[in-house]
Tab-separated table of C-alpha atoms in Angstrom:
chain	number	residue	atom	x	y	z
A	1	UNK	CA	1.208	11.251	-14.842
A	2	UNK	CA	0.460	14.073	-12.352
A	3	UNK	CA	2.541	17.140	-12.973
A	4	UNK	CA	4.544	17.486	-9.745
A	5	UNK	CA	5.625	13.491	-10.994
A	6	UNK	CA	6.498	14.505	-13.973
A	7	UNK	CA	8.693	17.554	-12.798
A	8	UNK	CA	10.101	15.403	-10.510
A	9	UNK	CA	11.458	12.355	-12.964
A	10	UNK	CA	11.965	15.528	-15.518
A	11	UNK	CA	15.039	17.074	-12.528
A	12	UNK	CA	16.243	13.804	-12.086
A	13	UNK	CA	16.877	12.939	-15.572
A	14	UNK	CA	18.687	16.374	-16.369
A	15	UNK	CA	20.283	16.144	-13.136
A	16	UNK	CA	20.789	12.463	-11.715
A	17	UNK	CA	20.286	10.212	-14.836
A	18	UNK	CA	21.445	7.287	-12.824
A	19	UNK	CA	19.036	7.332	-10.143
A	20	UNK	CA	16.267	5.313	-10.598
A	21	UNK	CA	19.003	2.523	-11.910
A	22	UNK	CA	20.525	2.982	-8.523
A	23	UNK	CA	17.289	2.631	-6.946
A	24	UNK	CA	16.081	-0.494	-8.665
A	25	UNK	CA	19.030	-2.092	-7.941
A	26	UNK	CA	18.700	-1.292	-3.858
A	27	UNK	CA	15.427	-3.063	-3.983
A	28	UNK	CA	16.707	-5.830	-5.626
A	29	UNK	CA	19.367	-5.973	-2.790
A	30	UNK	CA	17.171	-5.494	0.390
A	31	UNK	CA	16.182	-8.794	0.655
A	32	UNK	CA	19.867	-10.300	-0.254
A	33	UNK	CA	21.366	-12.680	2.553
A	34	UNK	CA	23.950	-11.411	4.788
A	35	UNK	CA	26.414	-13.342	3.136
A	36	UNK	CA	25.130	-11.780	-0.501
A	37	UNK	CA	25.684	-8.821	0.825
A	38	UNK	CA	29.333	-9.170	2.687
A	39	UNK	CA	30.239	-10.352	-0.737
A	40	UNK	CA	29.145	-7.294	-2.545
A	41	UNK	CA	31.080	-5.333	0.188
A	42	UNK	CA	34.073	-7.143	-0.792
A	43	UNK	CA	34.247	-6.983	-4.463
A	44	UNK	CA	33.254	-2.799	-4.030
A	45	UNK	CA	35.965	-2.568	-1.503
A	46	UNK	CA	38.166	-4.336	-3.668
A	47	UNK	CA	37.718	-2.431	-6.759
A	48	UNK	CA	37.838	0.815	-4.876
A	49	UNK	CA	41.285	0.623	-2.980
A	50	UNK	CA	42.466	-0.290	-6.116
A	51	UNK	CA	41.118	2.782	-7.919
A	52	UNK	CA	42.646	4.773	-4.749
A	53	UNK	CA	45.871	3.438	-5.447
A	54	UNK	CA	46.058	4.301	-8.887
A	55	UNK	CA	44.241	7.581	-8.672
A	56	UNK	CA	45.373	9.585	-5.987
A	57	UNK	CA	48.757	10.663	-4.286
A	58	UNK	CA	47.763	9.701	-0.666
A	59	UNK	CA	46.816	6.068	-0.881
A	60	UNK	CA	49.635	5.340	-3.630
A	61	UNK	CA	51.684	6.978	-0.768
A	62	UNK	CA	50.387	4.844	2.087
A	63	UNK	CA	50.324	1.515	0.887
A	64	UNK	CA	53.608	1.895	-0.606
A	65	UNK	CA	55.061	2.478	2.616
A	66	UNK	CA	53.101	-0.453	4.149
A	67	UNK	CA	54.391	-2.741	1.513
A	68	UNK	CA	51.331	-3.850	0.186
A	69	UNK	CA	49.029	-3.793	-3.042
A	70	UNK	CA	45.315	-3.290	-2.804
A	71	UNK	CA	44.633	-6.943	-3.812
A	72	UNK	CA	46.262	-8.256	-0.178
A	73	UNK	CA	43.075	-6.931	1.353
A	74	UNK	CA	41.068	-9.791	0.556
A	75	UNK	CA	38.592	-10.192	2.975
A	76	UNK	CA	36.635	-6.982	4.881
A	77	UNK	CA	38.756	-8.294	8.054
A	78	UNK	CA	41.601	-7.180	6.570
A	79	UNK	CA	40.147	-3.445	6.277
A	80	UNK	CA	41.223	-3.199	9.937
A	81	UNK	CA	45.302	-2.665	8.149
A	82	UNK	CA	44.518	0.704	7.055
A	83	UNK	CA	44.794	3.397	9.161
A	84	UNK	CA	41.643	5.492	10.492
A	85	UNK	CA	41.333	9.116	9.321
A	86	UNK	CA	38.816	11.927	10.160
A	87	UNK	CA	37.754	15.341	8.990
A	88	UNK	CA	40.540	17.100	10.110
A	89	UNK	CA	43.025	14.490	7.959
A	90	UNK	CA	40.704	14.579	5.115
A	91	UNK	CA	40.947	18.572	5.164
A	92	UNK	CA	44.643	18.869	5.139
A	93	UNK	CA	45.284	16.093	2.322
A	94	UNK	CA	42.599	16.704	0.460
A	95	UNK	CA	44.696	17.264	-2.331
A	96	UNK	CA	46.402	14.315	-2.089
A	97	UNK	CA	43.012	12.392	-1.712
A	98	UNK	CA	41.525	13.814	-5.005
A	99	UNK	CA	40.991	11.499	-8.170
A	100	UNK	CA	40.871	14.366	-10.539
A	101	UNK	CA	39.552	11.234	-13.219
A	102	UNK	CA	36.569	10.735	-11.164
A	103	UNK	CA	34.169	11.926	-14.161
A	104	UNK	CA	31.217	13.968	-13.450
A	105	UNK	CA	30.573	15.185	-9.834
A	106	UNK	CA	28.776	17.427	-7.744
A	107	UNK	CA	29.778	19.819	-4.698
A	108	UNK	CA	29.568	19.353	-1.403
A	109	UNK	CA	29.928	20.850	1.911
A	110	UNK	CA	29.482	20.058	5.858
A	111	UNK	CA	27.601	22.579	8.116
A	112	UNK	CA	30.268	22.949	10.140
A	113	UNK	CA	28.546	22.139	13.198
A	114	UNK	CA	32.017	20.540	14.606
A	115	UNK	CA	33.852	23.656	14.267
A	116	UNK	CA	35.106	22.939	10.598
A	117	UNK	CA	33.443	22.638	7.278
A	118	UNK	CA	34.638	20.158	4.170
A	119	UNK	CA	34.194	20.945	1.034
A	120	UNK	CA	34.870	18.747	-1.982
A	121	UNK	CA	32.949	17.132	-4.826
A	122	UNK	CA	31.581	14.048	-4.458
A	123	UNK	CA	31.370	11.595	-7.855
A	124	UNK	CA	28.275	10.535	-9.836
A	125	UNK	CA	27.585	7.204	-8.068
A	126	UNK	CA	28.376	8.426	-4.601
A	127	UNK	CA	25.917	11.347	-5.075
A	128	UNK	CA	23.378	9.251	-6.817
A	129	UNK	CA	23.397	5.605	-4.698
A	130	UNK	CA	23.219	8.055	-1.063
A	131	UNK	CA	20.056	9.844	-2.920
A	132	UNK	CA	18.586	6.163	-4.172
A	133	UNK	CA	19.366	4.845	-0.884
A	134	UNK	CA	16.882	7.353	0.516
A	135	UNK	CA	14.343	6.175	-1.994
A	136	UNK	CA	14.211	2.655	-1.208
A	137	UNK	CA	13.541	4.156	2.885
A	138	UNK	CA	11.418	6.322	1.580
A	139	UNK	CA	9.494	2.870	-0.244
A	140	UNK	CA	8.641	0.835	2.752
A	141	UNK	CA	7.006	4.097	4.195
A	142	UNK	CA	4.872	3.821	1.239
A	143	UNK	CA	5.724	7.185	0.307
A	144	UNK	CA	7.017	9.000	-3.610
A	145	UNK	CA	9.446	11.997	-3.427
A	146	UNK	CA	7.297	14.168	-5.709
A	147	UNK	CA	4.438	13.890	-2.959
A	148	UNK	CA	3.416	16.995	-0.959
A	149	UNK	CA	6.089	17.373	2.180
A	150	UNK	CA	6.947	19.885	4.729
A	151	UNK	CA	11.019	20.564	5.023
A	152	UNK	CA	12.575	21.424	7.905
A	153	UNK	CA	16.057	22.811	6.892
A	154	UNK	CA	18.490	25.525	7.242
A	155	UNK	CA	17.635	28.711	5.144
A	156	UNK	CA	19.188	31.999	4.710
A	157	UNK	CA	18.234	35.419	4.962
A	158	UNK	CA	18.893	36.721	2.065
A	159	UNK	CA	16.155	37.712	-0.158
A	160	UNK	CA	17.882	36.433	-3.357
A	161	UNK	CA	18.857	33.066	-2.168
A	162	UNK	CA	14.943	32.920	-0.534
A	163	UNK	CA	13.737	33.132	-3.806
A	164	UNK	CA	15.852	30.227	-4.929
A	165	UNK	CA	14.862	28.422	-2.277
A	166	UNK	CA	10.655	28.779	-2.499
A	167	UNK	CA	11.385	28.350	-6.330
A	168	UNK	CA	12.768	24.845	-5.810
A	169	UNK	CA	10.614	24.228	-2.946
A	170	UNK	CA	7.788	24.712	-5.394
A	171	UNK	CA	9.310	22.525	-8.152
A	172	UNK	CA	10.019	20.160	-5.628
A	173	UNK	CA	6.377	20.059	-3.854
A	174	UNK	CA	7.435	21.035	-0.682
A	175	UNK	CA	6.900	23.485	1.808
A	176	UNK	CA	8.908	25.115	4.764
A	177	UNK	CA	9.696	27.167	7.628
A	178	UNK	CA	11.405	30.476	6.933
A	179	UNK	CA	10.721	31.600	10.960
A	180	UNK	CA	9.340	29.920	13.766
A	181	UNK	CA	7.543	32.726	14.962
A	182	UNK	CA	3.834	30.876	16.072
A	183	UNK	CA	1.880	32.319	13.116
A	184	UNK	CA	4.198	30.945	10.617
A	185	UNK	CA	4.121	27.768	12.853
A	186	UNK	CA	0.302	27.899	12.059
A	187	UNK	CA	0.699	28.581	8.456
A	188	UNK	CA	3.368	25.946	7.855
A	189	UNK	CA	0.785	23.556	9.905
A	190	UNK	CA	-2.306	24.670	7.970
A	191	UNK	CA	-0.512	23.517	4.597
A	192	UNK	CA	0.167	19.460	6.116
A	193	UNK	CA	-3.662	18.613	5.032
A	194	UNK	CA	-2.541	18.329	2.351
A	195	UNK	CA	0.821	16.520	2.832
A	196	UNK	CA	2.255	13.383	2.852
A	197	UNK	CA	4.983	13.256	4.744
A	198	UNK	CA	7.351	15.573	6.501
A	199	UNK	CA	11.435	15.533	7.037
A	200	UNK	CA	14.332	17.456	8.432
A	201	UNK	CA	16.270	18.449	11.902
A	202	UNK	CA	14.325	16.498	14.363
A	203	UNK	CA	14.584	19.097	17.068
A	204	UNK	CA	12.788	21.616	14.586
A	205	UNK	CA	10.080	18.786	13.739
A	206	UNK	CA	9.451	18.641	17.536
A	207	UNK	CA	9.144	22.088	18.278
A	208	UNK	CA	6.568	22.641	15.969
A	209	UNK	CA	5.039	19.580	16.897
A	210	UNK	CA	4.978	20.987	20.255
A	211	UNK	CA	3.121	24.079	19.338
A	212	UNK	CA	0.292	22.158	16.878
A	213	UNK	CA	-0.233	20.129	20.452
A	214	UNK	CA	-1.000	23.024	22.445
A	215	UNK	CA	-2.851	25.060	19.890
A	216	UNK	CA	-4.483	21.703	19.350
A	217	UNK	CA	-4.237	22.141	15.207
A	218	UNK	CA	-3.909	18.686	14.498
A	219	UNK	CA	-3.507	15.423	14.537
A	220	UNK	CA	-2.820	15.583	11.198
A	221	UNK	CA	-2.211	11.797	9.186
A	222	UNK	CA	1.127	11.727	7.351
A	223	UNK	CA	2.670	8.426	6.372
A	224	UNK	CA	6.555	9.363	7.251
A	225	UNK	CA	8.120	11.850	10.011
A	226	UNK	CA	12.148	11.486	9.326
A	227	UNK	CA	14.240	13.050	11.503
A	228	UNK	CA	17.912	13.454	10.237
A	229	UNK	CA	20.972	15.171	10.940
A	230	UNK	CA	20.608	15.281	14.831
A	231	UNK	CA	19.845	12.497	17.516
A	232	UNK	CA	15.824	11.744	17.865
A	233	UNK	CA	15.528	12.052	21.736
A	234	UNK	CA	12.864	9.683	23.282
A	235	UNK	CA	10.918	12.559	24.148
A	236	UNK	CA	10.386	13.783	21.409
A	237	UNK	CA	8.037	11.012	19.925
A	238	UNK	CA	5.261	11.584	22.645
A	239	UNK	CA	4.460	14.868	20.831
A	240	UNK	CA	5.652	13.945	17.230
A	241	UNK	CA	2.937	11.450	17.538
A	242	UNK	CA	0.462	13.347	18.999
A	243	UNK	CA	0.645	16.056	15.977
A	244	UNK	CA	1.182	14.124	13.180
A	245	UNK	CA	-0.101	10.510	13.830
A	246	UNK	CA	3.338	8.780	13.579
A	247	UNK	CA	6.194	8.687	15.560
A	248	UNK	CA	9.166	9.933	13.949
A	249	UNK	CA	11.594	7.546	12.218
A	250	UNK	CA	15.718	8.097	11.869
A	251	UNK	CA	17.683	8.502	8.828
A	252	UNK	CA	21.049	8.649	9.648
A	253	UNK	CA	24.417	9.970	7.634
A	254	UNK	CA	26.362	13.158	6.701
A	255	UNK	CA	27.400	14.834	3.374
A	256	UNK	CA	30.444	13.026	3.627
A	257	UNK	CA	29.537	9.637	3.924
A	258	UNK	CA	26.374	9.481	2.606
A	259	UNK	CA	23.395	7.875	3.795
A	260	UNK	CA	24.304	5.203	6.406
A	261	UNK	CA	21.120	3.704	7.755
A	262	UNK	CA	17.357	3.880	7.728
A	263	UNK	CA	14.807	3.276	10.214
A	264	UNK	CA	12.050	0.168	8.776
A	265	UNK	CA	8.438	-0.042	9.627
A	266	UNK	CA	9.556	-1.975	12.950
A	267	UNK	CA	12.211	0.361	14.128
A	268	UNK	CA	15.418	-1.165	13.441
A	269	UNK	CA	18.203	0.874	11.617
A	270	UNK	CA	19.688	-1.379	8.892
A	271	UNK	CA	22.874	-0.113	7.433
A	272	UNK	CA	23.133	0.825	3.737
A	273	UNK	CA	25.364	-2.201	3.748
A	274	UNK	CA	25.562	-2.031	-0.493
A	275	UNK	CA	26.968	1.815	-0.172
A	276	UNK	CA	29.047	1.964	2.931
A	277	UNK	CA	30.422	-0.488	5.890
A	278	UNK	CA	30.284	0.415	9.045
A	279	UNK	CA	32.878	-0.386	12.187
A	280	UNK	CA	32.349	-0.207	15.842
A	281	UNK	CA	35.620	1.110	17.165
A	282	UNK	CA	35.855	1.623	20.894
A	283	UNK	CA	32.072	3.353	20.505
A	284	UNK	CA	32.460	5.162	17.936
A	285	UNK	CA	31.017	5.319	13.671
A	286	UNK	CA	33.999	4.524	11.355
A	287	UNK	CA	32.601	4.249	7.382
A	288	UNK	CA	33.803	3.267	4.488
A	289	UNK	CA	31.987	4.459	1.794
A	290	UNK	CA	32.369	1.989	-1.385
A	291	UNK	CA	30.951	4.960	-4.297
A	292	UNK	CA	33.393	7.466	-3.330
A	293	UNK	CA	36.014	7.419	-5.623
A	294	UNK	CA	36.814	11.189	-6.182
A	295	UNK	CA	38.058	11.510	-2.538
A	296	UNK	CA	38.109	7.970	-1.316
A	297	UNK	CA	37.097	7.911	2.564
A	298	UNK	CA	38.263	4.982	3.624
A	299	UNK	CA	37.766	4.516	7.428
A	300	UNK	CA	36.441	7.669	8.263
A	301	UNK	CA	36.096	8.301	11.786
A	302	UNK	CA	32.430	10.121	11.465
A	303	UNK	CA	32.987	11.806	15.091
A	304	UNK	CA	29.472	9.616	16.515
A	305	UNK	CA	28.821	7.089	19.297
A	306	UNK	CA	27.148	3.887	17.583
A	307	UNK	CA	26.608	0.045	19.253
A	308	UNK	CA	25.748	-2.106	16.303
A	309	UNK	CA	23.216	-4.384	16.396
A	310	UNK	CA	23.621	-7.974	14.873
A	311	UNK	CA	21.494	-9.778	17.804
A	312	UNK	CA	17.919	-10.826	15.793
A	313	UNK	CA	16.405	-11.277	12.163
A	314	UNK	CA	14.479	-8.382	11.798
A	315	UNK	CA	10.818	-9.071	11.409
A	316	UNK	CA	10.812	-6.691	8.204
A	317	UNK	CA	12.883	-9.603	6.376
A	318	UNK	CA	16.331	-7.789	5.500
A	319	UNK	CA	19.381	-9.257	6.880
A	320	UNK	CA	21.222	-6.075	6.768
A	321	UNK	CA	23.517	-4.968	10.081
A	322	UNK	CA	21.835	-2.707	12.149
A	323	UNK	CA	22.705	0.226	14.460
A	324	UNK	CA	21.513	-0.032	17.936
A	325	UNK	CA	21.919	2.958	19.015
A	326	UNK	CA	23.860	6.469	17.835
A	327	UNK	CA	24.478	8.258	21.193
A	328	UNK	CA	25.218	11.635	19.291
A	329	UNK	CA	28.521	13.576	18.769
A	330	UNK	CA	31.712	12.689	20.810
A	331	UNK	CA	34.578	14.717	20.718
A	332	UNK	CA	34.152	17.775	23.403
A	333	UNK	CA	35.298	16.878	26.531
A	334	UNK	CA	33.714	18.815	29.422
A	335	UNK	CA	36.344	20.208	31.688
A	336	UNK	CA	36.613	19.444	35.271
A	337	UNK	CA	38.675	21.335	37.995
A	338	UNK	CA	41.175	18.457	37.674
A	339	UNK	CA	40.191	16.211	34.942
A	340	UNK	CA	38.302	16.156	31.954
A	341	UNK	CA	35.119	13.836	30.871
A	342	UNK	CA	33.628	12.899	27.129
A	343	UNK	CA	30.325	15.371	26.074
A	344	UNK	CA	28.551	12.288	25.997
A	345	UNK	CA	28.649	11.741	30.047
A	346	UNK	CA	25.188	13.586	29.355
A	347	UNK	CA	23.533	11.324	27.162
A	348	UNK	CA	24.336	8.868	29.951
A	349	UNK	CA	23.424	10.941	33.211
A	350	UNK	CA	19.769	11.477	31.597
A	351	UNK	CA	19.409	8.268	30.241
A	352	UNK	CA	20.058	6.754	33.717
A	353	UNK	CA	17.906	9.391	35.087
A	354	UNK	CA	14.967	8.323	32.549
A	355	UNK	CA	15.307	4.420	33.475
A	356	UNK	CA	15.500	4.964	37.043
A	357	UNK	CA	12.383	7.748	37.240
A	358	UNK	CA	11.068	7.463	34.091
A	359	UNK	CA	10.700	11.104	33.369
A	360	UNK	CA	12.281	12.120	30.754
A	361	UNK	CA	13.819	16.100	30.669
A	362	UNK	CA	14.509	18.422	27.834
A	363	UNK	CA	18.118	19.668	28.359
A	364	UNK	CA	21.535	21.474	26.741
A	365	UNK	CA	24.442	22.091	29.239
A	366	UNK	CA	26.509	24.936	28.437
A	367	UNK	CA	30.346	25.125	29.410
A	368	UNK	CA	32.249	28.780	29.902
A	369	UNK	CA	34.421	27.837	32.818
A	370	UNK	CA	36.616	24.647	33.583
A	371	UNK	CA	35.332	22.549	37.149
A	372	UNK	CA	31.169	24.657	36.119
A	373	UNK	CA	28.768	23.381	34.191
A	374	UNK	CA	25.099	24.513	33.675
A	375	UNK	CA	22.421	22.187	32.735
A	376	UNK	CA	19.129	24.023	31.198
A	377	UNK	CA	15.569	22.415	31.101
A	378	UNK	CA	13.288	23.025	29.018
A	379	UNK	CA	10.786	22.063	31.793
A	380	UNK	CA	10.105	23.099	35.286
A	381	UNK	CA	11.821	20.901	37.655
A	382	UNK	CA	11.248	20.671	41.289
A	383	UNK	CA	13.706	20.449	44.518
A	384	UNK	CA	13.410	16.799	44.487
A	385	UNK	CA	14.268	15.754	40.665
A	386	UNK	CA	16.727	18.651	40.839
A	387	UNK	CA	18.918	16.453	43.607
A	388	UNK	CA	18.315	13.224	41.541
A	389	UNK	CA	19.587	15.002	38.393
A	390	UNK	CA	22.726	16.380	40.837
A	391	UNK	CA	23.298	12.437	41.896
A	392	UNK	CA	23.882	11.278	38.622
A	393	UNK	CA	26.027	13.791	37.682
A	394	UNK	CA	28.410	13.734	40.893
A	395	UNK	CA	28.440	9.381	39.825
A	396	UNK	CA	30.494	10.572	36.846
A	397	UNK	CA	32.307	14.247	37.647
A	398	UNK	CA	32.227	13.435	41.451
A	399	UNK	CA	32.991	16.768	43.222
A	400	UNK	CA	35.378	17.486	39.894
A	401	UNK	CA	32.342	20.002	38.376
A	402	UNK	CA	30.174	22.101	40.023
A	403	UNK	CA	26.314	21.833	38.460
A	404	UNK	CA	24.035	23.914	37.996
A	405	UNK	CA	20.425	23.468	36.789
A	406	UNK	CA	17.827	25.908	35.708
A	407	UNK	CA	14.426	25.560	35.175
A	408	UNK	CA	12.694	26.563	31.887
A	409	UNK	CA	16.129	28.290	30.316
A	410	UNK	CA	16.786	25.992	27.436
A	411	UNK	CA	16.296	28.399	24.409
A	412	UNK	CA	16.740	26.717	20.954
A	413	UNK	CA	18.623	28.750	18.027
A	414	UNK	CA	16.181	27.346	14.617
A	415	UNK	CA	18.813	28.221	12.267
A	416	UNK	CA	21.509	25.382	13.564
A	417	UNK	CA	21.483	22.060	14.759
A	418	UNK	CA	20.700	21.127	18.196
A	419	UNK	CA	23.359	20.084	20.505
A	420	UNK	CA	22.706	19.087	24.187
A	421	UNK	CA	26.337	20.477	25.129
A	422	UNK	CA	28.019	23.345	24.080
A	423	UNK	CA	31.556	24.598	25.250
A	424	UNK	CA	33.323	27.416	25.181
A	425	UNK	CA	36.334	25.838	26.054
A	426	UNK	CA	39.105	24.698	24.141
């Protein structure tokens, strides 16, 4: 057994003892029947509303006043009785929501990106099935955790918790960014020889895939580029191929709900149907998570635009829902003179754009003022595909919102997560 292996199974025995149960049981499960694994749904969801009931304040509460025991939801239809909550509920009741008799568990906290963090601690098997449900993606990629990786991920500044962070880096195998100035770009790029796969905020991963492209460092040969916790734009995969040889591949969750789906060798995005179920309401991600029993979310409005996908048999061989698409945040609303529009009107003005012309642009629209609104490329852009841009937008704000577009303004802060529309409005 190589060292870095053995460091690896070393951590997760001290840390995660559970995980490699949790694992072998996933792979057991991937090729289950859809009906195998609507069943397991069932008797998780079952035996967790009950748990909520007895457990905590809040549900005891709520289905009290609804009249009903836990066992009268008896099918996953029936799921649809309980109200929806989000992060903002979960915040203010989170007392309320706590099974203090949850057993061992480990903090947890949201970047905030939406304007408010959660905190809270998340129980051994939620922790532990979200972490082997990344194994089993990790598996069809043909790829072990305790291989060399490059990480791109938040860091901080300070020289104590940098330390930390190379220590476990270095226990861990991995490697990262501390500054995307272009020599550290080179440095970081010189090390992926040696790697095996690389992971982390997909508009980082393309930057720096960017920059190996025009100092024409690579193409390097890794066997997985996963892009999580921001939407993979189509254009980024011309140059994430390019640099590293593969296109890169979505993982997609949050602290809070764990890992949701993963991306298979053919590109579909099956839902972790054995951890969490998933509902389309009116366009948007509503989970369920069936491990979390210290703060049960049940029907947690996520705050993303999803269409699932339950059209084909995917060729991989798992039956397992997928996601069609995740269309990114929703929420903001982009202010007009007189009315007001969902932040996603974007994602749909340059998708249009991209079917119609095929071009695809590099963009974040910034809001200060109701009725303005200033779109900034990455690119050059020229008179013409400056007025088709201005087209599209006037089909959805009409004469509400006055445009703007600049050429070769978009500048990208490494330290956050992207977002392609930021408002100061509120």
């Amino acid at each position: 057994m190589g060292i870095k292996k053995y460091i690896y199974k070393l951590g997760v025995k001290v840390q995660r003892p559970r995980l490699f149960e949790e694992y072998a049981f996933l792979k057991r499960t991937e090729k289950w029947s859809i009906e195998q694994l609507k069943a397991l749904q069932l008797n998780k969801l079952r035996h967790q509303l009950r748990t909520a009931y007895d457990q905590t304040v809040y549900y005891k509460n709520l289905f009290d006043r609804m009249h009903m025991l836990p066992e009268e939801i008896d099918c996953l239809d029936k799921l649809s009785l309980l109200p929806i909550i989000n992060k903002r509920f979960v915040i203010n009741h989170l007392d309320e929501m706590t099974n203090i008799h949850a057993g061992k568990s480990y903090y947890a906290e949201t970047s905030g990106s939406t304007g408010e963090a959660l905190c809270l601690d998340r129980n051994e098997k939620w922790d532990t099935s979200a972490r082997a449900a990344q194994l089993r993606g990790y598996s069809w990629y043909g790829v072990n955790p305790w291989e060399k990786n490059g990480y791109f991920w938040g860091y901080s500044n300070h020289f104590a918790k940098t330390c930390k962070v190379r220590l476990m880096d270095g226990l861990m195998n991995r490697f990262r960014l501390f500054s995307y100035q272009e020599e550290e770009i080179i440095a970081f790029a010189n090390k992926l020889c040696k790697a095996v796969y690389i992971e982390g905020y997909a508009s980082m991963i393309y930057e720096v895939a960017k920059v190996i492209n025009r100092l024409k460092l690579g193409p390097y040969h890794l066997k997985m580029v996963k892009g999580t916790s921001e939407q993979i734009y189509d254009y980024y995969q011309d140059e994430v191929q390019k640099a590293f040889g593969q296109k890169m591949i979505s993982e997609y969750g949050s602290m809070e709900t764990g890992l949701i789906a993963y991306e298979c060798t053919y590109g579909r995005q099956h839902i972790i149907m054995e951890n969490v179920i998933v509902e389309e309401i009116k366009g948007e991600a509503v989970i369920t998570n069936l491990n979390s029993f210290s703060v049960p979310l049940i029907r947690y409005q996520l705050g993303d635009g999803i269409v699932l996908d339950r059209s084909s048999h995917c060729p991989c061989g798992m039956q397992h829902t997928c996601i069609g698409e995740i269309s990114g945040r929703v929420g903001k609303l982009i202010y007009g003179k007189e009315d007001s529009y969902p932040g996603l009107t974007l994602y749909y003005i340059f998708k249009n754009y991209t079917r119609t012309y095929g071009h695809m642009w590099n963009y974040q629209a910034v809001q200060t003022v109701p009725g303005k609104l200033t779109i900034n490329l990455e690119q050059e852009i020229d008179e013409e595909n400056k007025h088709r841009i201005l087209e599209e937008c006037r089909r959805y704000f009409h004469d509400d919102i006055e445009v703007a577009i600049c050429s070769k303004a978009l500048k990208r802060d490494y330290t956050k997560k992207f977002c392609d529309f930021i408002s100061d409005l509120h």
